[in-house]
């Protein structure tokens, strides 16, 4: 199974449109400190979004199979970067907050299963970063 | 230095808006095979976009310091995934195509320097995937 994407320069030296095979896209841009326009996502943010997204899809998929009724799911991710180049993520924290008729034990198990077994991005970033997570069922 | 992002459910079980601290965002969605709407980027695409973007920013930054005049830069990335869970990237290929008054040797050196020294995403994914790259100066 292979994945292909492309970057096309938009405006200014660092602003690019990142496009997938289906034509869906997002915009990245660099910081003003190097001449960027700050008008887009940063590459390291995309990586963190990829991690949070990958595990979120697993969690929803697992809970749907268990007929848990999630009304809403909010996921926060925070990553600490190394001080010297290459500034990899050294620590990443994820918080999953579910709203709805969801058993907190099932939610926790789904998140554990994703982070420890299914999530491809977690398996890759976990080689460099210590990844921790928590989950809770919250009020809407 | 820390990076924070958030995922907010939009529509359907898998469609989320991924938002950074400055409020910039992109949309992700899952495949129809698990009940998704296919109306957004996939998490593993975001990771590949993060890699291509991170190295592209390095390359542009280095070439700008060397007063190379890039008119346009197109970057393609392709990743092969493992057959079994977690389906990590096992091989990634990047192609950098520059248009403009660019010395191909300086372009190659800039790409090498990014991939081998500066690019944080390359350093992380390189633990799991064999990453290869090429660069060329092309006609507009």
Coordinates of C-alpha atoms in Angstrom, one line a residue:
Chain A
X1 CA 0.0 0.0 0.0
X2 CA 1.5 3.3 -1.0
X3 CA 0.6 6.9 -0.3
X4 CA 1.5 9.9 -2.5
X5 CA 1.4 13.6 -1.9
X6 CA 2.7 16.7 -3.6
X7 CA 3.8 20.2 -2.5
X8 CA 3.1 23.2 -4.8
X9 CA 4.5 26.6 -4.1
X10 CA 1.8 29.1 -3.6
X11 CA 2.9 32.5 -2.4
X12 CA 6.1 33.7 -0.7
X13 CA 9.1 31.5 -0.3
X14 CA 7.6 29.1 2.2
X15 CA 3.8 28.9 1.5
X16 CA 2.9 25.7 -0.2
X17 CA -0.3 23.8 -0.9
X18 CA 0.1 20.1 0.1
X19 CA -2.2 18.0 -2.1
X20 CA -3.1 14.3 -1.8
X21 CA -4.0 11.9 -4.7
X22 CA -7.7 12.8 -4.4
X23 CA -7.0 16.6 -4.7
X24 CA -7.6 17.4 -1.0
X25 CA -5.2 19.8 0.4
X26 CA -3.9 22.0 3.2
X27 CA -1.6 25.0 3.3
X28 CA 1.8 25.2 5.1
X29 CA 3.9 28.3 5.7
X30 CA 7.1 29.2 7.5
X31 CA 7.8 31.5 10.4
X32 CA 8.6 35.2 9.8
X33 CA 12.0 34.5 11.4
X34 CA 13.1 32.9 8.2
X35 CA 11.1 35.0 5.8
X36 CA 7.8 33.1 5.9
X37 CA 4.3 34.6 6.1
X38 CA 3.0 32.6 9.0
X39 CA -0.1 31.9 6.9
X40 CA -0.4 28.2 7.2
X41 CA 0.3 25.2 9.2
X42 CA 3.8 24.2 10.2
X43 CA 5.2 20.8 9.1
X44 CA 5.8 19.7 12.7
X45 CA 2.1 20.6 13.5
X46 CA 1.1 18.3 10.5
X47 CA 3.0 15.5 12.1
X48 CA 1.2 16.0 15.5
X49 CA -2.1 16.3 13.7
X50 CA -1.3 13.0 11.9
X51 CA -0.7 11.3 15.2
X52 CA -3.8 12.6 16.8
X53 CA -5.9 11.8 13.7
X54 CA -4.6 8.3 13.3
X55 CA -5.3 7.4 16.9
X56 CA -8.6 9.2 16.9
X57 CA -9.8 7.1 13.8
X58 CA -8.8 3.9 15.6
X59 CA -10.7 4.9 18.8
X60 CA -13.8 5.8 16.9
X61 CA -13.7 2.7 14.8
X62 CA -13.3 0.5 17.9
X63 CA -16.0 2.3 19.9
X64 CA -18.5 2.2 17.0
X65 CA -18.0 -1.6 16.8
X66 CA -18.9 -1.7 20.5
X67 CA -22.0 0.4 19.8
X68 CA -20.8 3.1 22.1
X69 CA -22.6 6.4 21.2
X70 CA -20.1 9.2 21.0
X71 CA -21.7 12.5 20.4
X72 CA -18.5 14.4 20.2
X73 CA -14.8 13.7 20.5
X74 CA -12.1 16.4 21.1
X75 CA -8.5 15.5 21.0
X76 CA -5.6 17.7 22.2
X77 CA -2.0 16.9 21.4
X78 CA 1.1 18.7 22.7
X79 CA 4.7 17.9 21.8
X80 CA 8.0 19.0 23.2
X81 CA 10.9 19.4 20.8
X82 CA 14.6 18.8 21.3
X83 CA 16.7 21.9 21.8
X84 CA 19.2 21.1 19.1
X85 CA 18.9 20.0 15.4
X86 CA 17.2 17.9 14.4
X87 CA 14.5 19.2 16.7
X88 CA 12.5 16.0 17.0
X89 CA 9.7 15.4 19.3
X90 CA 11.0 14.1 22.6
X91 CA 7.7 14.0 24.5
X92 CA 4.1 14.0 23.2
X93 CA 1.0 14.1 25.4
X94 CA -2.5 13.3 24.0
X95 CA -5.8 13.9 25.7
X96 CA -9.0 12.3 24.4
X97 CA -12.3 13.8 25.6
X98 CA -15.5 12.0 24.6
X99 CA -19.0 13.3 25.0
X100 CA -21.9 10.9 25.0
X101 CA -23.1 7.5 26.3
X102 CA -19.5 6.2 26.4
X103 CA -18.2 3.7 29.0
X104 CA -14.9 5.3 30.3
X105 CA -13.3 1.9 30.6
X106 CA -14.1 1.0 27.0
X107 CA -12.8 4.4 25.9
X108 CA -9.5 3.9 27.8
X109 CA -9.1 0.4 26.3
X110 CA -9.7 1.7 22.8
X111 CA -7.1 4.4 23.3
X112 CA -4.6 2.0 24.7
X113 CA -5.2 -0.4 21.9
X114 CA -4.6 2.3 19.3
X115 CA -1.5 3.7 20.9
X116 CA 0.1 0.4 21.6
X117 CA -1.0 -1.7 18.6
X118 CA -2.8 -0.1 15.7
X119 CA -1.7 3.5 15.2
X120 CA 1.0 3.7 12.6
X121 CA 2.0 7.2 13.5
X122 CA 2.4 6.4 17.1
X123 CA 4.6 3.4 16.2
X124 CA 6.8 5.7 14.2
X125 CA 7.1 8.7 16.5
X126 CA 7.4 6.4 19.5
X127 CA 10.9 5.5 18.4
X128 CA 12.0 9.1 19.2
X129 CA 9.4 10.5 21.6
X130 CA 7.9 9.3 24.8
X131 CA 4.2 9.3 24.1
X132 CA 1.7 9.5 27.0
X133 CA -2.1 9.7 26.8
X134 CA -5.2 10.0 28.9
X135 CA -8.9 9.8 28.2
X136 CA -12.1 10.9 29.8
X137 CA -15.8 11.1 29.3
X138 CA -16.9 14.7 29.8
X139 CA -20.1 16.8 29.7
X140 CA -21.1 18.4 26.4
Chain B
X1 CA 9.9 24.5 22.6
X2 CA 6.5 23.0 22.5
X3 CA 3.8 22.6 19.8
X4 CA 0.1 22.2 20.5
X5 CA -2.8 21.2 18.2
X6 CA -6.4 20.2 18.6
X7 CA -8.9 18.0 16.8
X8 CA -12.6 19.0 16.7
X9 CA -15.2 16.7 15.2
X10 CA -17.0 18.3 12.2
X11 CA -19.3 16.0 10.4
X12 CA -19.7 12.2 10.3
X13 CA -17.7 10.0 12.6
X14 CA -14.3 10.6 11.1
X15 CA -14.3 14.1 9.8
X16 CA -12.3 16.5 12.1
X17 CA -10.9 19.9 11.8
X18 CA -7.2 20.0 13.0
X19 CA -6.4 23.4 14.4
X20 CA -3.1 24.9 15.5
X21 CA -2.4 27.5 18.2
X22 CA -2.8 30.3 15.7
X23 CA -6.2 29.0 14.5
X24 CA -5.0 27.7 11.1
X25 CA -6.5 24.3 10.2
X26 CA -7.0 21.4 7.9
X27 CA -9.7 18.8 7.6
X28 CA -9.1 15.1 7.9
X29 CA -11.6 12.3 7.1
X30 CA -11.6 8.5 7.1
X31 CA -12.1 6.0 4.3
X32 CA -15.6 4.8 3.4
X33 CA -14.5 1.3 4.3
X34 CA -14.8 2.2 8.0
X35 CA -17.7 4.6 7.6
X36 CA -15.8 7.8 6.7
X37 CA -16.8 10.4 4.1
X38 CA -13.4 10.5 2.3
X39 CA -13.8 14.3 2.5
X40 CA -10.4 15.3 3.9
X41 CA -6.8 14.3 4.2
X42 CA -5.7 11.1 5.8
X43 CA -3.5 11.1 8.9
X44 CA -0.7 9.3 7.2
X45 CA -0.8 11.8 4.3
X46 CA -0.4 14.6 6.9
X47 CA 2.8 12.8 8.2
X48 CA 4.2 12.6 4.6
X49 CA 3.2 16.3 4.0
X50 CA 5.0 17.2 7.3
X51 CA 8.2 15.4 6.1
X52 CA 8.1 17.0 2.6
X53 CA 7.3 20.4 4.1
X54 CA 10.0 20.3 6.8
X55 CA 12.7 19.4 4.3
X56 CA 11.4 21.9 1.7
X57 CA 11.6 24.7 4.3
X58 CA 15.2 23.7 5.0
X59 CA 16.1 23.6 1.3
X60 CA 14.6 27.0 0.6
X61 CA 16.2 28.6 3.7
X62 CA 19.6 27.2 2.7
X63 CA 19.3 28.3 -1.0
X64 CA 18.1 31.7 -0.1
X65 CA 21.1 32.3 2.1
X66 CA 23.2 31.3 -1.0
X67 CA 21.3 33.8 -3.1
X68 CA 20.0 31.1 -5.5
X69 CA 16.9 32.3 -7.3
X70 CA 14.3 29.7 -7.1
X71 CA 11.2 30.6 -9.1
X72 CA 9.3 27.5 -8.2
X73 CA 9.8 24.4 -6.2
X74 CA 7.7 21.2 -6.5
X75 CA 8.1 18.4 -4.1
X76 CA 6.7 14.9 -4.5
X77 CA 6.7 12.3 -1.7
X78 CA 5.6 8.7 -1.8
X79 CA 5.6 6.3 1.0
X80 CA 5.2 2.5 1.2
X81 CA 3.4 1.1 4.2
X82 CA 3.9 -2.2 6.1
X83 CA 1.3 -4.9 5.3
X84 CA 0.5 -5.6 9.0
X85 CA -0.5 -3.3 11.9
X86 CA 0.9 -0.9 12.8
X87 CA 1.2 0.0 9.1
X88 CA 4.2 2.3 9.4
X89 CA 6.1 3.7 6.5
X90 CA 8.8 1.3 5.5
X91 CA 10.1 3.2 2.5
X92 CA 9.7 6.9 1.5
X93 CA 10.9 8.6 -1.7
X94 CA 11.1 12.3 -2.1
X95 CA 11.7 14.2 -5.4
X96 CA 12.6 17.9 -5.3
X97 CA 12.2 19.8 -8.6
X98 CA 13.4 23.4 -8.7
X99 CA 12.7 25.9 -11.4
X100 CA 15.0 29.0 -11.8
X101 CA 18.6 30.1 -11.7
X102 CA 19.6 27.3 -9.3
X103 CA 22.9 25.4 -9.3
X104 CA 22.0 21.7 -9.2
X105 CA 25.0 20.9 -7.0
X106 CA 23.9 23.5 -4.4
X107 CA 20.4 22.2 -4.6
X108 CA 21.6 18.6 -4.0
X109 CA 23.8 19.7 -1.1
X110 CA 20.9 21.6 0.4
X111 CA 18.6 18.6 0.2
X112 CA 21.3 16.3 1.6
X113 CA 21.9 18.7 4.5
X114 CA 18.2 18.8 5.3
X115 CA 17.6 15.1 5.1
X116 CA 20.8 14.1 7.0
X117 CA 21.0 16.9 9.6
X118 CA 18.3 19.5 10.0
X119 CA 14.9 18.0 9.1
X120 CA 13.2 16.9 12.4
X121 CA 10.6 14.8 10.6
X122 CA 13.2 13.0 8.6
X123 CA 15.1 12.2 11.8
X124 CA 11.9 10.7 13.3
X125 CA 10.6 8.8 10.4
X126 CA 14.0 7.6 9.4
X127 CA 13.9 5.3 12.5
X128 CA 11.3 3.2 10.8
X129 CA 11.5 4.0 7.0
X130 CA 14.3 3.9 4.6
X131 CA 14.1 7.5 3.1
X132 CA 15.6 8.2 -0.3
X133 CA 15.6 11.5 -2.2
X134 CA 16.6 13.1 -5.5
X135 CA 16.7 16.6 -6.7
X136 CA 16.8 18.3 -10.1
X137 CA 16.6 21.6 -11.8
X138 CA 13.8 21.6 -14.4
X139 CA 12.3 23.9 -17.0
X140 CA 9.3 25.9 -15.8

